[in-house]
């Protein structure tokens, strides 16, 4: 829409809700000015307002009443009851009346600070009385809605299954009534452009739900925090309690799914760095890039050595009584392939896949592989893990070793238990060849993004849950490690 516009000002109102009406005043005047210059006689105009307490807003509304046959205030059912949003419906534009009004150029001048077009004596008392009645009506509705919301919040209605069931039924009844009244029918499954992913999306949205930013006073208080204090404060409100997660969890039914039938290579633009992931909280990525934006020269994070990590995992495997034997379990430390620190994610993914193919070629039957700190943030790496487990190994164990005193020492691992068969069909090698060919033919501009449909990766409730929780803990610990690496040494 703005391709041919040389310069465009975009208005954002945030951080000062108490002054919303004053702050958007110029925007409303410009909207009216644009409408008056475009409308023909008899035309209609819809203007969105908030509160109508200030003189310039009252003056503007009276101007509209003079230029249109009728104006009505309307709050649609889709507008939240708790906000002050109101729509002014102006019908029957009297274009000839514009010339009879005051000179509007001054009022619409962006340099002019005083946008009160008319004085108090120019506006009839009858108009002010009607406007007052309308404002009072909407204000009472808003107060009632806010009070009800506060009451429901205190009652914690979600904890009562019967109340939740009643609300769900009410929502369903309203949906069916709307469909019936509007004569709407669902699109047949055979005509859908995208498959019905309602259940999958519901699970994903449950894990990465709505972001609550707190009350206005709480947001103001955060403005005085340092970056480190702000990050720690935000992390405290994100429900990622790594220390509460089980250290080991198992999935043993992936081999029952015929993944070969669902293999579909999706190609797209190469990833140099990750901005988000469907397998992790978006809020954590936001905090990570807050740090990276403010600090271009972050210090190196001090971590364990590769040998130290291996020994720690081996000792935990023994203490947790996991089915393993040090002689038949191959350990691969993949920390260097971390998507959060690797300069080119697309190269890291190919290197990781090639390493796994080489390892499988020499791995004896019934032996296992422990993958320490394998990256699980992209569809490609999760697809690779699922193919390995579902087609070649008996089961998969998810390991999470948390160290609250030193986040940089926290690690995770994937134990692919007991190799059952070799990749005789060369499926993984085919994926690697396609990946490499895409990079070479596009000069590193295109690669394979996924091997399996994202819905399949998310439909298995345990798989998605375990991967999601591991990634959240990894990202949270990485953020804490960045903060600690920047902290000045104690004197």
Short mmCIF file of C-alpha atoms in Angstrom, two decimals:
data_model
loop_
_atom_site.label_atom_id
_atom_site.label_comp_id
_atom_site.label_asym_id
_atom_site.label_seq_id
_atom_site.Cartn_x
_atom_site.Cartn_y
_atom_site.Cartn_z
CA UNK A 1 0.00 0.00 0.00
CA UNK A 2 2.90 2.35 0.75
CA UNK A 3 5.18 1.33 -2.14
CA UNK A 4 4.67 4.61 -4.02
CA UNK A 5 4.59 6.88 -0.99
CA UNK A 6 7.92 8.74 -0.59
CA UNK A 7 7.41 9.57 3.08
CA UNK A 8 4.95 8.22 5.61
CA UNK A 9 4.54 8.95 9.32
CA UNK A 10 3.24 6.05 11.40
CA UNK A 11 1.58 6.84 14.71
CA UNK A 12 2.07 4.56 17.72
CA UNK A 13 0.50 5.34 21.08
CA UNK A 14 2.05 3.40 23.93
CA UNK A 15 3.40 3.97 27.39
CA UNK A 16 0.94 6.69 28.43
CA UNK A 17 -2.66 5.42 28.38
CA UNK A 18 -3.89 8.27 30.58
CA UNK A 19 -3.12 10.79 27.83
CA UNK A 20 -4.38 8.68 24.95
CA UNK A 21 -7.06 11.11 23.80
CA UNK A 22 -4.64 14.05 23.65
CA UNK A 23 -1.88 12.04 21.98
CA UNK A 24 -4.11 10.80 19.15
CA UNK A 25 -5.80 14.18 18.68
CA UNK A 26 -3.68 15.19 15.68
CA UNK A 27 -4.29 11.81 14.08
CA UNK A 28 -8.07 12.22 14.40
CA UNK A 29 -7.93 15.68 12.87
CA UNK A 30 -5.93 14.37 9.93
CA UNK A 31 -8.41 11.54 9.45
CA UNK A 32 -11.29 14.01 9.32
CA UNK A 33 -9.39 16.32 6.98
CA UNK A 34 -8.71 13.41 4.60
CA UNK A 35 -12.34 12.27 4.71
CA UNK A 36 -13.69 15.77 3.98
CA UNK A 37 -11.42 16.10 0.96
CA UNK A 38 -12.40 12.70 -0.48
CA UNK A 39 -16.12 12.40 0.20
CA UNK A 40 -18.82 13.28 -2.31
CA UNK A 41 -22.13 14.79 -1.25
CA UNK A 42 -24.22 12.20 0.55
CA UNK A 43 -21.16 10.11 1.46
CA UNK A 44 -20.62 8.36 4.78
CA UNK A 45 -17.66 8.38 7.17
CA UNK A 46 -16.62 6.10 10.04
CA UNK A 47 -14.27 7.51 12.69
CA UNK A 48 -12.78 5.54 15.57
CA UNK A 49 -12.45 7.52 18.80
CA UNK A 50 -11.61 6.69 22.37
CA UNK A 51 -12.67 9.01 25.20
CA UNK A 52 -14.38 12.32 24.43
CA UNK A 53 -13.44 14.48 27.40
CA UNK A 54 -11.07 17.02 25.83
CA UNK A 55 -12.15 20.28 24.21
CA UNK A 56 -10.56 19.53 20.84
CA UNK A 57 -12.36 16.16 20.59
CA UNK A 58 -15.72 17.72 21.52
CA UNK A 59 -15.10 20.49 18.99
CA UNK A 60 -14.26 17.95 16.28
CA UNK A 61 -17.39 15.89 16.96
CA UNK A 62 -19.56 19.01 16.79
CA UNK A 63 -17.96 19.90 13.44
CA UNK A 64 -18.95 16.47 12.13
CA UNK A 65 -22.51 16.99 13.33
CA UNK A 66 -22.63 20.19 11.26
CA UNK A 67 -21.27 18.57 8.11
CA UNK A 68 -23.36 15.36 8.13
CA UNK A 69 -27.08 14.72 8.25
CA UNK A 70 -26.63 12.45 11.27
CA UNK A 71 -23.91 11.10 13.52
CA UNK A 72 -24.27 8.09 15.81
CA UNK A 73 -21.97 6.59 18.42
CA UNK A 74 -21.63 2.83 18.26
CA UNK A 75 -19.61 0.20 20.12
CA UNK A 76 -19.76 -3.13 18.22
CA UNK A 77 -19.97 -6.46 19.97
CA UNK A 78 -16.49 -7.37 18.73
CA UNK A 79 -14.99 -4.42 20.64
CA UNK A 80 -13.76 -5.30 24.13
CA UNK A 81 -16.12 -4.02 26.79
CA UNK A 82 -13.30 -2.91 29.04
CA UNK A 83 -11.76 -0.38 26.66
CA UNK A 84 -13.02 3.06 25.63
CA UNK A 85 -13.15 2.36 21.90
CA UNK A 86 -16.18 3.99 20.23
CA UNK A 87 -17.03 4.47 16.56
CA UNK A 88 -18.65 7.64 15.20
CA UNK A 89 -20.89 6.81 12.23
CA UNK A 90 -21.36 9.90 10.08
CA UNK A 91 -24.03 9.63 7.36
CA UNK A 92 -25.10 11.99 4.60
CA UNK A 93 -22.15 14.32 3.96
CA UNK A 94 -23.22 17.90 3.18
CA UNK A 95 -20.32 19.01 1.03
CA UNK A 96 -21.81 22.46 0.48
CA UNK A 97 -21.65 23.11 4.22
CA UNK A 98 -17.86 22.93 4.30
CA UNK A 99 -17.54 26.39 2.80
CA UNK A 100 -19.91 27.82 5.40
CA UNK A 101 -17.79 26.53 8.29
CA UNK A 102 -14.81 28.23 9.80
CA UNK A 103 -11.47 28.20 8.05
CA UNK A 104 -10.26 24.69 8.89
CA UNK A 105 -6.73 25.04 7.54
CA UNK A 106 -5.44 26.42 10.82
CA UNK A 107 -7.02 23.62 12.82
CA UNK A 108 -5.52 21.01 10.50
CA UNK A 109 -2.11 22.66 10.43
CA UNK A 110 0.38 20.19 12.01
CA UNK A 111 2.37 23.11 13.43
CA UNK A 112 -0.65 24.50 15.26
CA UNK A 113 -0.80 23.31 18.88
CA UNK A 114 -4.34 24.51 19.61
CA UNK A 115 -6.79 22.30 17.74
CA UNK A 116 -9.95 23.66 19.38
CA UNK A 117 -11.90 24.77 16.31
CA UNK A 118 -14.82 26.30 18.19
CA UNK A 119 -15.17 28.11 21.48
CA UNK A 120 -17.55 27.11 24.25
CA UNK A 121 -20.09 29.72 23.16
CA UNK A 122 -20.20 28.32 19.60
CA UNK A 123 -21.42 24.88 20.68
CA UNK A 124 -25.13 24.62 21.64
CA UNK A 125 -25.99 23.33 25.10
CA UNK A 126 -28.37 20.81 23.54
CA UNK A 127 -25.47 19.17 21.68
CA UNK A 128 -23.31 19.10 24.80
CA UNK A 129 -26.12 17.48 26.79
CA UNK A 130 -26.57 14.71 24.21
CA UNK A 131 -22.83 14.16 24.00
CA UNK A 132 -22.60 14.01 27.80
CA UNK A 133 -25.38 11.40 27.95
CA UNK A 134 -23.62 9.26 25.34
CA UNK A 135 -20.23 9.53 27.03
CA UNK A 136 -21.82 8.70 30.40
CA UNK A 137 -23.53 5.62 28.93
CA UNK A 138 -20.34 4.19 27.46
CA UNK A 139 -18.37 5.06 30.61
CA UNK A 140 -20.83 3.15 32.79
CA UNK A 141 -20.59 0.13 30.48
CA UNK A 142 -16.81 0.30 30.67
CA UNK A 143 -16.73 0.58 34.46
CA UNK A 144 -19.14 -2.35 34.77
CA UNK A 145 -16.98 -4.49 32.47
CA UNK A 146 -13.79 -3.65 34.37
CA UNK A 147 -15.41 -4.44 37.72
CA UNK A 148 -16.67 -7.77 36.37
CA UNK A 149 -13.20 -8.62 35.01
CA UNK A 150 -11.64 -7.87 38.40
CA UNK A 151 -14.21 -10.08 40.13
CA UNK A 152 -13.61 -12.97 37.72
CA UNK A 153 -9.85 -12.55 38.08
CA UNK A 154 -10.08 -12.84 41.85
CA UNK A 155 -12.36 -15.87 41.60
CA UNK A 156 -9.91 -17.70 39.29
CA UNK A 157 -12.75 -19.17 37.25
CA UNK A 158 -10.35 -21.48 35.41
CA UNK A 159 -9.92 -23.55 38.56
CA UNK A 160 -13.61 -24.54 38.51
CA UNK A 161 -14.26 -27.24 35.87
CA UNK A 162 -18.03 -26.63 35.89
CA UNK A 163 -17.65 -22.91 35.22
CA UNK A 164 -15.16 -23.64 32.46
CA UNK A 165 -17.55 -26.14 30.89
CA UNK A 166 -20.38 -23.60 30.98
CA UNK A 167 -18.19 -20.98 29.33
CA UNK A 168 -17.08 -23.44 26.65
CA UNK A 169 -20.69 -24.38 25.92
CA UNK A 170 -21.72 -20.71 25.78
CA UNK A 171 -18.88 -19.99 23.35
CA UNK A 172 -19.88 -22.96 21.17
CA UNK A 173 -23.55 -21.91 21.18
CA UNK A 174 -22.66 -18.36 20.13
CA UNK A 175 -20.47 -19.68 17.32
CA UNK A 176 -23.24 -21.94 16.04
CA UNK A 177 -25.79 -19.12 16.27
CA UNK A 178 -23.49 -16.83 14.28
CA UNK A 179 -22.95 -19.47 11.60
CA UNK A 180 -26.70 -20.12 11.39
CA UNK A 181 -27.73 -16.46 11.20
CA UNK A 182 -25.08 -15.64 8.60
CA UNK A 183 -25.74 -18.86 6.66
CA UNK A 184 -22.10 -19.91 6.86
CA UNK A 185 -20.76 -23.44 6.43
CA UNK A 186 -17.27 -24.85 7.03
CA UNK A 187 -15.07 -25.46 4.00
CA UNK A 188 -14.94 -29.19 3.14
CA UNK A 189 -11.63 -30.82 4.07
CA UNK A 190 -10.98 -31.69 0.42
CA UNK A 191 -11.09 -27.98 -0.54
CA UNK A 192 -8.77 -26.72 2.20
CA UNK A 193 -5.58 -25.04 1.00
CA UNK A 194 -3.95 -25.99 4.31
CA UNK A 195 -4.84 -29.03 6.36
CA UNK A 196 -6.92 -28.58 9.49
CA UNK A 197 -4.26 -27.95 12.14
CA UNK A 198 -6.60 -26.76 14.88
CA UNK A 199 -5.52 -29.31 17.48
CA UNK A 200 -1.84 -28.89 16.67
CA UNK A 201 -2.02 -25.11 16.84
CA UNK A 202 -4.00 -25.32 20.08
CA UNK A 203 -1.16 -27.28 21.68
CA UNK A 204 1.46 -24.83 20.39
CA UNK A 205 -0.49 -21.79 21.57
CA UNK A 206 -0.88 -23.42 24.98
CA UNK A 207 2.89 -23.59 25.39
CA UNK A 208 3.57 -20.08 24.05
CA UNK A 209 0.49 -18.19 25.18
CA UNK A 210 -0.46 -14.59 25.54
CA UNK A 211 2.18 -12.22 26.89
CA UNK A 212 1.14 -10.28 29.99
CA UNK A 213 3.06 -7.00 30.38
CA UNK A 214 1.66 -6.00 33.76
CA UNK A 215 -0.14 -2.84 34.80
CA UNK A 216 0.88 0.62 33.61
CA UNK A 217 2.68 1.46 36.87
CA UNK A 218 4.63 -1.79 36.66
CA UNK A 219 5.72 -0.99 33.11
CA UNK A 220 6.81 2.49 34.22
CA UNK A 221 8.94 1.01 37.00
CA UNK A 222 10.78 -1.17 34.48
CA UNK A 223 11.98 1.91 32.59
CA UNK A 224 14.45 2.70 35.39
CA UNK A 225 16.01 -0.77 35.42
CA UNK A 226 19.38 -1.57 33.90
CA UNK A 227 19.42 -4.08 31.06
CA UNK A 228 20.55 -6.90 33.34
CA UNK A 229 17.89 -6.03 35.93
CA UNK A 230 15.23 -5.84 33.21
CA UNK A 231 16.20 -9.25 31.77
CA UNK A 232 16.20 -10.92 35.20
CA UNK A 233 12.84 -9.30 36.02
CA UNK A 234 11.30 -10.53 32.76
CA UNK A 235 12.70 -14.03 33.22
CA UNK A 236 11.08 -14.21 36.65
CA UNK A 237 7.66 -13.85 34.98
CA UNK A 238 8.31 -16.55 32.38
CA UNK A 239 7.26 -19.98 33.60
CA UNK A 240 10.41 -21.91 32.71
CA UNK A 241 11.39 -23.69 35.92
CA UNK A 242 14.23 -25.84 34.63
CA UNK A 243 15.03 -27.15 38.09
CA UNK A 244 11.51 -28.61 38.37
CA UNK A 245 11.73 -30.58 35.12
CA UNK A 246 12.54 -34.32 35.32
CA UNK A 247 16.14 -35.11 34.43
CA UNK A 248 15.11 -37.99 32.19
CA UNK A 249 12.03 -38.77 30.10
CA UNK A 250 11.43 -41.46 27.52
CA UNK A 251 9.42 -41.91 24.31
CA UNK A 252 9.20 -45.49 23.05
CA UNK A 253 6.40 -45.41 20.47
CA UNK A 254 7.90 -43.38 17.61
CA UNK A 255 8.95 -46.58 15.81
CA UNK A 256 5.27 -47.40 15.29
CA UNK A 257 4.83 -44.43 12.95
CA UNK A 258 5.72 -44.88 9.28
CA UNK A 259 7.65 -41.65 8.80
CA UNK A 260 8.86 -42.64 5.33
CA UNK A 261 5.39 -42.00 3.89
CA UNK A 262 5.40 -38.46 5.26
CA UNK A 263 8.87 -37.32 4.17
CA UNK A 264 8.53 -34.07 2.27
CA UNK A 265 11.51 -31.79 1.72
CA UNK A 266 10.60 -28.13 2.05
CA UNK A 267 13.16 -25.66 0.73
CA UNK A 268 13.50 -21.98 1.43
CA UNK A 269 15.81 -19.11 2.30
CA UNK A 270 18.92 -20.11 4.22
CA UNK A 271 19.08 -19.32 7.93
CA UNK A 272 22.14 -17.45 9.15
CA UNK A 273 20.72 -16.86 12.62
CA UNK A 274 17.50 -17.78 14.38
CA UNK A 275 14.96 -15.06 15.15
CA UNK A 276 12.31 -17.39 16.56
CA UNK A 277 11.32 -21.03 16.82
CA UNK A 278 8.06 -22.92 16.98
CA UNK A 279 9.79 -25.17 19.53
CA UNK A 280 10.51 -22.43 22.08
CA UNK A 281 8.91 -19.44 23.80
CA UNK A 282 8.98 -16.33 21.63
CA UNK A 283 9.44 -14.23 24.76
CA UNK A 284 12.81 -15.82 25.42
CA UNK A 285 14.00 -14.99 21.92
CA UNK A 286 12.83 -11.42 22.46
CA UNK A 287 14.98 -11.13 25.59
CA UNK A 288 17.97 -12.67 23.83
CA UNK A 289 17.85 -10.07 21.08
CA UNK A 290 17.35 -7.30 23.60
CA UNK A 291 20.78 -8.26 24.92
CA UNK A 292 22.35 -8.62 21.49
CA UNK A 293 21.00 -5.27 20.35
CA UNK A 294 22.46 -3.44 23.33
CA UNK A 295 25.72 -5.37 23.44
CA UNK A 296 27.62 -5.86 20.23
CA UNK A 297 30.72 -7.19 22.01
CA UNK A 298 29.47 -9.76 24.49
CA UNK A 299 32.18 -11.60 26.37
CA UNK A 300 32.81 -15.26 25.75
CA UNK A 301 30.77 -17.54 27.99
CA UNK A 302 32.91 -19.77 30.19
CA UNK A 303 31.63 -23.34 29.92
CA UNK A 304 32.77 -26.83 30.79
CA UNK A 305 35.25 -28.65 28.62
CA UNK A 306 34.00 -31.39 26.33
CA UNK A 307 35.53 -34.06 28.55
CA UNK A 308 33.93 -32.58 31.68
CA UNK A 309 30.50 -32.65 30.04
CA UNK A 310 30.95 -36.26 28.96
CA UNK A 311 31.95 -37.37 32.44
CA UNK A 312 29.05 -35.51 34.03
CA UNK A 313 26.57 -37.17 31.66
CA UNK A 314 28.05 -40.61 32.22
CA UNK A 315 27.80 -40.22 35.98
CA UNK A 316 24.18 -39.09 35.67
CA UNK A 317 23.31 -42.02 33.40
CA UNK A 318 24.64 -44.36 36.06
CA UNK A 319 22.85 -42.62 38.94
CA UNK A 320 19.58 -42.49 37.00
CA UNK A 321 19.82 -46.21 36.14
CA UNK A 322 19.32 -45.56 32.46
CA UNK A 323 19.78 -48.60 30.19
CA UNK A 324 23.30 -48.03 28.91
CA UNK A 325 26.76 -49.48 28.94
CA UNK A 326 29.86 -47.34 28.60
CA UNK A 327 31.24 -49.81 26.06
CA UNK A 328 28.19 -49.77 23.77
CA UNK A 329 27.15 -46.11 24.08
CA UNK A 330 28.88 -43.67 21.75
CA UNK A 331 28.97 -40.09 23.05
CA UNK A 332 28.93 -37.11 20.67
CA UNK A 333 29.31 -33.60 22.08
CA UNK A 334 27.50 -31.26 19.68
CA UNK A 335 27.90 -28.03 21.66
CA UNK A 336 29.81 -26.42 18.79
CA UNK A 337 26.70 -26.75 16.59
CA UNK A 338 24.54 -24.64 18.93
CA UNK A 339 22.11 -22.55 16.89
CA UNK A 340 22.34 -19.69 19.38
CA UNK A 341 26.06 -19.12 18.83
CA UNK A 342 26.90 -20.63 15.43
CA UNK A 343 27.50 -17.92 12.77
CA UNK A 344 25.64 -19.87 10.06
CA UNK A 345 22.77 -22.08 11.15
CA UNK A 346 22.31 -23.57 7.68
CA UNK A 347 25.92 -24.82 7.59
CA UNK A 348 25.65 -26.12 11.14
CA UNK A 349 22.62 -28.22 10.21
CA UNK A 350 24.38 -29.84 7.24
CA UNK A 351 27.53 -30.54 9.27
CA UNK A 352 25.41 -32.11 12.01
CA UNK A 353 23.54 -34.36 9.57
CA UNK A 354 26.76 -35.52 7.90
CA UNK A 355 28.28 -36.32 11.29
CA UNK A 356 25.25 -38.43 12.25
CA UNK A 357 25.34 -40.31 8.93
CA UNK A 358 29.04 -41.13 9.38
CA UNK A 359 28.43 -42.25 12.96
CA UNK A 360 25.53 -44.54 12.02
CA UNK A 361 27.56 -46.18 9.26
CA UNK A 362 29.97 -47.69 11.81
CA UNK A 363 27.66 -48.09 14.82
CA UNK A 364 27.12 -51.77 15.71
CA UNK A 365 23.62 -53.16 16.15
CA UNK A 366 22.04 -52.75 19.62
CA UNK A 367 24.46 -49.92 20.45
CA UNK A 368 23.30 -46.46 21.50
CA UNK A 369 24.28 -42.83 20.84
CA UNK A 370 24.27 -40.02 23.40
CA UNK A 371 23.97 -36.62 21.69
CA UNK A 372 25.07 -33.92 24.14
CA UNK A 373 23.63 -30.44 23.52
CA UNK A 374 22.15 -31.34 20.14
CA UNK A 375 20.37 -28.23 18.74
CA UNK A 376 16.59 -28.68 18.57
CA UNK A 377 15.34 -25.23 17.57
CA UNK A 378 14.66 -25.78 13.85
CA UNK A 379 12.22 -28.00 11.99
CA UNK A 380 15.15 -29.57 10.17
CA UNK A 381 17.01 -30.76 13.27
CA UNK A 382 13.83 -31.97 15.00
CA UNK A 383 12.83 -33.78 11.78
CA UNK A 384 16.25 -35.45 11.70
CA UNK A 385 15.91 -36.56 15.32
CA UNK A 386 12.43 -37.99 14.69
CA UNK A 387 13.64 -39.91 11.62
CA UNK A 388 16.57 -41.36 13.56
CA UNK A 389 14.43 -42.46 16.47
CA UNK A 390 11.35 -43.57 14.58
CA UNK A 391 13.12 -45.60 11.88
CA UNK A 392 16.37 -46.82 13.39
CA UNK A 393 16.36 -46.90 17.21
CA UNK A 394 14.21 -48.63 19.81
CA UNK A 395 13.47 -45.57 21.95
CA UNK A 396 14.71 -42.10 22.80
CA UNK A 397 15.56 -40.61 26.20
CA UNK A 398 15.48 -36.85 26.82
CA UNK A 399 18.00 -35.71 29.45
CA UNK A 400 18.15 -32.31 31.13
CA UNK A 401 20.98 -31.56 33.58
CA UNK A 402 20.34 -28.25 35.31
CA UNK A 403 22.89 -26.28 37.32
CA UNK A 404 21.23 -23.27 38.97
CA UNK A 405 24.54 -21.99 40.38
CA UNK A 406 26.15 -21.92 36.94
CA UNK A 407 23.70 -21.68 34.01
CA UNK A 408 26.51 -22.11 31.47
CA UNK A 409 27.12 -25.62 32.88
CA UNK A 410 23.51 -26.68 32.34
CA UNK A 411 23.26 -29.18 29.51
CA UNK A 412 20.82 -31.44 27.74
CA UNK A 413 21.20 -34.69 25.89
CA UNK A 414 19.33 -37.10 23.64
CA UNK A 415 20.01 -40.80 24.16
CA UNK A 416 19.13 -42.81 21.06
CA UNK A 417 18.80 -46.23 22.65
CA UNK A 418 19.61 -49.53 20.92
CA UNK A 419 20.12 -49.37 17.15
CA UNK A 420 17.57 -51.76 15.59
CA UNK A 421 18.34 -51.37 11.89
CA UNK A 422 20.59 -49.53 9.47
CA UNK A 423 19.46 -46.82 7.07
CA UNK A 424 19.73 -49.23 4.15
CA UNK A 425 17.48 -47.07 1.96
CA UNK A 426 19.84 -44.14 2.35
CA UNK A 427 17.08 -41.71 3.32
CA UNK A 428 19.31 -39.56 5.53
CA UNK A 429 22.01 -39.49 2.84
CA UNK A 430 19.39 -38.42 0.29
CA UNK A 431 18.35 -35.54 2.57
CA UNK A 432 21.99 -34.49 2.97
CA UNK A 433 22.56 -34.62 -0.80
CA UNK A 434 19.46 -32.50 -1.46
CA UNK A 435 20.56 -30.04 1.21
CA UNK A 436 24.03 -29.71 -0.31
CA UNK A 437 22.67 -29.45 -3.87
CA UNK A 438 20.27 -26.67 -2.85
CA UNK A 439 23.13 -24.68 -1.32
CA UNK A 440 25.40 -25.13 -4.32
CA UNK A 441 22.78 -24.35 -6.98
CA UNK A 442 21.57 -21.23 -5.16
CA UNK A 443 24.99 -19.99 -4.03
CA UNK A 444 24.08 -20.60 -0.38
CA UNK A 445 20.79 -18.71 -0.68
CA UNK A 446 18.48 -21.75 -0.40
CA UNK A 447 18.50 -24.94 1.64
CA UNK A 448 16.20 -27.66 3.00
CA UNK A 449 14.18 -26.23 5.90
CA UNK A 450 12.23 -29.31 6.92
CA UNK A 451 12.05 -33.02 6.20
CA UNK A 452 8.71 -33.81 7.85
CA UNK A 453 5.51 -31.71 8.02
CA UNK A 454 5.53 -29.39 11.01
CA UNK A 455 2.13 -30.77 12.05
CA UNK A 456 3.66 -34.23 12.46
CA UNK A 457 6.40 -32.79 14.65
CA UNK A 458 3.82 -31.15 16.89
CA UNK A 459 1.05 -33.75 16.95
CA UNK A 460 2.88 -36.18 19.22
CA UNK A 461 2.11 -34.62 22.64
CA UNK A 462 5.19 -35.91 24.45
CA UNK A 463 7.68 -35.20 21.66
CA UNK A 464 6.65 -31.58 21.27
CA UNK A 465 6.42 -31.07 25.03
CA UNK A 466 9.88 -32.48 25.75
CA UNK A 467 11.61 -30.63 22.90
CA UNK A 468 9.83 -27.40 23.82
CA UNK A 469 10.79 -27.58 27.50
CA UNK A 470 14.41 -28.45 26.74
CA UNK A 471 14.73 -25.53 24.34
CA UNK A 472 13.19 -23.11 26.84
CA UNK A 473 15.66 -24.19 29.51
CA UNK A 474 18.58 -23.99 27.07
CA UNK A 475 17.64 -20.49 25.95
CA UNK A 476 16.96 -19.26 29.47
CA UNK A 477 20.33 -20.55 30.70
CA UNK A 478 22.05 -19.03 27.67
CA UNK A 479 20.53 -15.63 28.49
CA UNK A 480 21.59 -15.89 32.14
CA UNK A 481 25.08 -16.89 31.03
CA UNK A 482 25.32 -13.81 28.79
CA UNK A 483 24.36 -11.59 31.71
CA UNK A 484 26.88 -13.23 34.01
CA UNK A 485 29.64 -12.95 31.41
CA UNK A 486 29.06 -9.17 31.25
CA UNK A 487 29.01 -8.66 35.02
CA UNK A 488 32.14 -6.87 36.31
CA UNK A 489 34.43 -8.96 38.50
CA UNK A 490 34.10 -8.52 42.24
CA UNK A 491 36.80 -6.41 43.89
#
